[in-house]
Each structure stands twice: as structure tokens, then as C-alpha cells.
Coordinates of C-alpha atoms in Angstrom, one line a residue:
X10 CA 0.0 0.0 0.0
X11 CA 1.3 3.4 -1.0
X12 CA 1.9 5.7 1.9
X13 CA 0.3 9.2 1.5
X14 CA 2.9 11.8 0.6
X15 CA 3.2 14.9 2.8
X16 CA 2.9 18.3 1.2
X17 CA 6.2 20.0 0.8
X18 CA 6.7 23.6 2.0
X19 CA 6.7 24.8 -1.7
X20 CA 3.4 23.1 -2.3
X21 CA 1.8 24.6 0.8
X22 CA 3.1 28.1 -0.2
X23 CA 1.9 27.7 -3.8
X24 CA -1.5 26.4 -2.6
X25 CA -1.9 29.3 -0.2
X26 CA -1.0 31.9 -2.8
X27 CA -3.4 30.4 -5.3
X28 CA -6.3 30.4 -2.8
X29 CA -5.5 33.9 -1.7
X30 CA -5.4 35.1 -5.3
X31 CA -8.8 33.6 -6.0
X32 CA -10.7 34.4 -2.7
X33 CA -9.0 37.4 -1.1
X34 CA -10.6 39.9 -3.5
X35 CA -14.0 38.4 -2.8
X36 CA -13.4 38.6 0.9
X37 CA -12.3 42.2 0.6
X38 CA -15.5 43.0 -1.4
X39 CA -17.7 41.3 1.2
X40 CA -16.0 43.3 4.0
X41 CA -16.3 46.6 2.2
X42 CA -20.0 46.0 1.5
X43 CA -20.5 46.8 5.2
X44 CA -18.5 50.0 5.0
X45 CA -20.3 53.1 6.2
X46 CA -18.1 55.5 4.1
X47 CA -19.3 56.7 0.7
X48 CA -15.7 56.3 -0.5
X49 CA -15.0 52.7 -1.6
X50 CA -11.4 52.7 -0.6
X51 CA -11.8 54.4 2.8
X52 CA -13.1 52.4 5.8
X53 CA -15.7 54.3 7.8
X54 CA -16.9 51.7 10.2
X55 CA -19.5 48.9 10.0
X56 CA -22.9 49.7 8.6
X57 CA -25.8 48.2 6.6
X58 CA -26.3 51.5 4.8
X59 CA -25.5 50.2 1.3
X60 CA -27.8 47.2 1.7
X61 CA -30.6 49.6 2.5
X62 CA -29.6 51.7 -0.5
X63 CA -29.8 48.7 -2.7
X64 CA -33.3 47.6 -1.5
X65 CA -34.5 51.2 -2.1
X66 CA -33.1 51.3 -5.6
X67 CA -36.0 50.2 -7.8
X68 CA -34.1 50.1 -11.0
X69 CA -31.4 47.8 -9.5
X70 CA -34.1 45.5 -7.9
X71 CA -35.8 45.1 -11.3
X72 CA -32.5 44.3 -13.0
X73 CA -31.7 41.7 -10.3
X74 CA -35.2 40.1 -10.6
X75 CA -34.8 40.0 -14.4
X76 CA -31.4 38.3 -14.1
X77 CA -32.8 35.7 -11.6
X78 CA -35.8 34.9 -13.9
X79 CA -33.6 34.6 -17.0
X80 CA -31.0 32.5 -15.2
X81 CA -33.6 30.1 -13.7
X82 CA -35.5 29.7 -16.9
X83 CA -32.5 29.4 -19.3
X84 CA -30.8 26.9 -16.9
X85 CA -33.9 24.7 -16.6
X86 CA -34.4 24.7 -20.4
X87 CA -30.7 24.1 -21.1
X88 CA -30.6 21.3 -18.5
X89 CA -33.5 19.4 -20.3
X90 CA -32.1 20.0 -23.8
X91 CA -28.5 19.3 -22.8
X92 CA -29.4 16.1 -21.0
X93 CA -31.3 14.9 -24.0
X94 CA -28.4 15.8 -26.3
X95 CA -26.0 14.0 -24.0
X96 CA -28.1 10.9 -24.1
X97 CA -28.2 11.0 -27.9
X98 CA -24.5 11.3 -28.1
X99 CA -23.7 8.6 -25.5
X100 CA -26.3 6.0 -26.5
X101 CA -26.6 6.7 -30.2
X102 CA -23.0 6.3 -31.3
X103 CA -23.7 5.1 -34.8
X104 CA -26.5 7.4 -36.0
X105 CA -26.0 9.4 -39.2
X106 CA -24.9 13.0 -38.7
X107 CA -23.5 12.4 -35.2
X108 CA -20.3 14.3 -36.0
X109 CA -22.2 17.3 -37.4
X110 CA -24.6 17.2 -34.4
X111 CA -21.9 17.2 -31.8
X112 CA -20.0 19.9 -33.6
X113 CA -23.0 22.2 -33.7
X114 CA -23.8 21.4 -30.1
X115 CA -20.3 22.2 -28.8
X116 CA -19.7 25.2 -31.0
X117 CA -20.6 27.8 -28.3
X118 CA -17.9 26.4 -26.1
X119 CA -15.2 27.8 -28.4
X120 CA -17.0 30.5 -30.2
X121 CA -16.5 34.1 -28.9
X122 CA -19.5 35.5 -27.2
X123 CA -19.5 38.6 -29.4
X124 CA -20.1 36.4 -32.5
X125 CA -22.8 34.4 -30.7
X126 CA -24.5 37.6 -29.5
X127 CA -24.3 39.3 -32.9
X128 CA -25.6 36.2 -34.7
X129 CA -28.5 35.9 -32.3
X130 CA -29.3 39.6 -32.7
X131 CA -29.4 39.3 -36.4
X132 CA -31.7 36.2 -36.0
X133 CA -34.2 38.1 -33.8
X134 CA -34.1 41.1 -36.1
X135 CA -34.8 38.9 -39.1
X136 CA -37.7 37.2 -37.2
X137 CA -39.0 40.7 -36.1
X138 CA -39.0 39.4 -32.5
X139 CA -39.4 42.0 -29.8
X140 CA -36.3 41.9 -27.7
X141 CA -36.8 41.3 -24.0
X142 CA -37.1 38.5 -21.4
X143 CA -37.6 35.6 -23.9
X144 CA -34.9 36.7 -26.3
X145 CA -32.3 36.9 -23.5
X146 CA -33.5 33.5 -22.2
X147 CA -33.2 31.9 -25.6
X148 CA -29.7 33.3 -26.1
X149 CA -28.6 32.1 -22.7
X150 CA -30.1 28.7 -23.3
X151 CA -28.0 28.5 -26.5
X152 CA -24.9 29.4 -24.6
X153 CA -25.3 27.1 -21.6
X154 CA -26.8 24.0 -23.2
X155 CA -23.5 22.8 -24.4
X156 CA -22.0 23.0 -20.9
X157 CA -24.8 20.9 -19.5
X158 CA -24.3 18.3 -22.3
X159 CA -20.6 18.0 -21.6
X160 CA -21.2 17.5 -17.8
X161 CA -24.0 14.9 -18.3
X162 CA -22.3 13.1 -21.1
X163 CA -19.2 12.6 -19.0
X164 CA -21.3 10.9 -16.4
X165 CA -23.2 8.7 -18.9
X166 CA -20.0 7.5 -20.5
X167 CA -18.9 5.8 -17.2
X168 CA -22.3 4.7 -16.1
X169 CA -22.9 1.0 -15.9
X170 CA -25.7 0.2 -18.3
X171 CA -26.5 -3.2 -16.7
X172 CA -28.8 -1.5 -14.1
X173 CA -31.0 -0.1 -16.9
X174 CA -30.9 -3.3 -18.9
X175 CA -31.9 -5.3 -15.7
X176 CA -34.9 -2.9 -15.3
X177 CA -36.0 -3.6 -18.9
X178 CA -35.6 -7.3 -18.4
X179 CA -37.9 -7.0 -15.4
X180 CA -40.6 -5.4 -17.5
X181 CA -39.8 -1.7 -17.7
X182 CA -40.0 0.0 -21.0
X183 CA -37.0 2.1 -22.0
X184 CA -38.6 5.4 -20.8
X185 CA -39.5 4.1 -17.4
X186 CA -36.1 2.4 -17.0
X187 CA -34.4 5.7 -17.7
X188 CA -36.6 7.7 -15.4
X189 CA -36.5 5.2 -12.5
X190 CA -32.9 4.0 -12.8
X191 CA -30.7 6.0 -15.0
X192 CA -31.9 9.5 -14.1
X193 CA -31.4 9.1 -10.3
X194 CA -27.9 7.8 -11.0
X195 CA -27.0 10.8 -13.2
X196 CA -28.8 13.3 -11.0
X197 CA -25.6 14.8 -9.5
X198 CA -24.3 15.5 -13.1
X199 CA -27.7 17.0 -14.0
X200 CA -27.7 19.2 -10.9
X201 CA -24.1 20.3 -11.6
X202 CA -25.1 21.2 -15.2
X203 CA -28.0 23.2 -13.9
X204 CA -25.8 25.1 -11.5
X205 CA -23.2 25.8 -14.1
X206 CA -25.9 27.0 -16.5
X207 CA -27.4 29.2 -13.8
X208 CA -24.2 30.9 -12.9
X209 CA -23.1 31.4 -16.5
X210 CA -26.4 33.0 -17.3
X211 CA -26.3 35.2 -14.2
X212 CA -22.8 36.3 -15.1
X213 CA -23.3 37.0 -18.8
X214 CA -22.9 40.5 -20.0
X215 CA -21.9 40.3 -23.7
X216 CA -24.7 38.2 -25.1
X217 CA -27.3 39.8 -22.9
X218 CA -26.3 43.3 -24.2
X219 CA -27.0 42.2 -27.8
X220 CA -30.3 40.5 -27.1
X221 CA -31.9 42.6 -24.4
X222 CA -34.4 45.4 -25.1
X223 CA -35.8 48.5 -23.3
X224 CA -36.9 47.8 -19.8
X225 CA -35.3 44.3 -19.7
X226 CA -31.8 45.1 -18.6
X227 CA -30.1 42.3 -16.6
X228 CA -28.1 42.9 -13.4
X229 CA -24.6 42.7 -15.1
X230 CA -25.7 45.3 -17.7
X231 CA -27.0 47.5 -14.9
X232 CA -23.9 47.2 -12.8
X233 CA -21.7 47.9 -15.9
X234 CA -23.6 51.1 -16.6
X235 CA -23.2 52.1 -13.0
X236 CA -19.5 51.2 -12.8
X237 CA -18.6 53.3 -15.9
X238 CA -19.5 56.4 -13.8
X239 CA -17.5 55.2 -10.8
X240 CA -17.7 52.3 -8.3
X241 CA -20.4 53.0 -5.7
X242 CA -20.4 51.1 -2.3
X243 CA -23.9 49.8 -3.3
X244 CA -22.2 47.7 -5.9
X245 CA -20.3 45.8 -3.2
X246 CA -23.5 45.1 -1.4
X247 CA -25.2 43.8 -4.6
X248 CA -22.2 41.5 -5.3
X249 CA -22.2 40.2 -1.8
X250 CA -25.9 39.2 -2.1
X251 CA -25.2 37.5 -5.4
X252 CA -22.3 35.5 -3.8
X253 CA -24.6 34.4 -1.0
X254 CA -27.3 33.4 -3.4
X255 CA -24.9 31.3 -5.4
X256 CA -23.6 29.6 -2.3
X257 CA -27.2 28.8 -1.2
X258 CA -28.0 27.4 -4.6
X259 CA -24.9 25.2 -4.7
X260 CA -25.5 23.8 -1.2
X261 CA -29.2 23.0 -1.9
X262 CA -28.6 21.5 -5.3
X263 CA -25.7 19.4 -4.0
X264 CA -27.8 18.0 -1.1
X265 CA -30.7 17.3 -3.5
X266 CA -28.5 15.6 -6.0
X267 CA -26.7 13.5 -3.3
X268 CA -30.1 12.4 -1.9
X269 CA -31.4 11.5 -5.4
X270 CA -28.2 9.6 -6.2
X271 CA -28.4 7.6 -2.9
X272 CA -32.0 6.7 -3.7
X273 CA -31.1 5.6 -7.2
X274 CA -28.1 3.5 -6.0
X275 CA -30.3 1.8 -3.4
X276 CA -33.1 1.0 -5.9
X277 CA -30.9 0.1 -8.9
X278 CA -29.9 -3.4 -7.7
X279 CA -33.5 -4.3 -7.1

């Protein structure tokens, strides 16, 4: 049996610097969101002033609500479509046009967001579609569906098919076997894909700026328009609330996927 190797001093220092580089700016932002001073770089004591300012800013609240609705809707649609695409790619390895289908599915992974946003804008203009909530949702679904497909397909590739085959031998049709056996086993991957799609949609600025319309600005667009005139302490409070929301979503989705996976593993052998 191989003995576990101890971390060297160099590895500990490198790990500490990496963690500090990633999380120290976020920690500073969270601390300064409770700053009483109007100046961002000057500490004026602890206060919830800028959180009250945010909740009294109707335009910012509307933008945050718009972003949450778009992120939840696009992530849910992308999860369904991405899971179906992953099933088609992992189970239908010999169907005609598989290479073209996979290439078109994974194109947004490597395509610059400016090109994606401009092409979607031209599409909506050609269709004479009114730009707003649904155009941004469709655009974000197009962007995030490929990420969901990658995550779910990586789980399906290593999944033991004998559980699903045993269910069909016992009388289940393919659809029921998938829903009752396979889906609980890939639930963690599906949940991870949803969380990834949600955060990508919540964070997107470029594609949303091309496909949004009057009165439907998302939170990143609103923050960018505010930051161009100077960083306000209210922005720190908004970002802290978003960080807390993402943390809650990750914890809840992780617990739900873990519970679903445990139920699937306990029921699969039966």
C-alpha cells in the first residue's frame, strides 16, 4: 500500500498563494460592503447602509429580478435539452450525422461570445422578434446548453448500463427504465449542469447586451452602466448578495443531487 505523501513547503506556499489570489478579492469585497463610508477605498466603520440603498433602488431591484428569472428559466431549459443531447451522443454512437450534431452542439464552447450575441441579434431582427425576457432567455439557453451536455455526457459514459438493462428485463419500457434507474444515477451531473448554466447566465454581459431590449436590462448590464461612472459602495452590497445566493443554490442543489443519487443506487440493484 502506498503511503500518503506529505505536502512540501513549496506546495503549501503555492496552494496558499493560489487560494489567496482567488478568494482574497472576494473577501475584501464582502467586508467593504458593510463600509459606512461613501468612498469605496476608505473604511468608515461597520454599517448596513448600502444594503438599504440597494433595496430602495427600484431600477437595480428590477434588474436583479430580471437576471434571476432569466437564469432560472434558461438553466432549466438548457438542462433538459442538454441532458437529451448527452443521451443521444452517448447512446446513439452510430446514428448518421452524429459528428455534425456534436460539432454544432459544442460550437458555443469555443465561439467568442461577441459572435454568438451578434448572430442571435441578427436572427431576432430577421424574425422581427421583440427583444426582452424571452430573447435573452433563448440566447442564454443556446450558450449554456453545451456546458450541460458536456457534464451529463461525461457521467453517462462511465455509467454501468447493466442497471438499466436489468430494469428492462424485469418489465420496464426504455422510458420508465431511464426515469426510475438512470436519471437518479446521473442526478448529480444534471444538478451540476444546472448550477453551471445558472451561474453562466447570471454572469453573462456580452450576449445579454446584444439580445436585451428597453426595460429588460439584466443585473450585469445595470452594474456595468453604473461602474462606468464610478464604483459605488452599493455595488459591493449587490455583489455580496449574489455571492450568498450562489452559495445557497450550490448547497441546496448538492444536497438534493446527493439524496437523489443515494435513492437511485439503493433502488438500482432491485
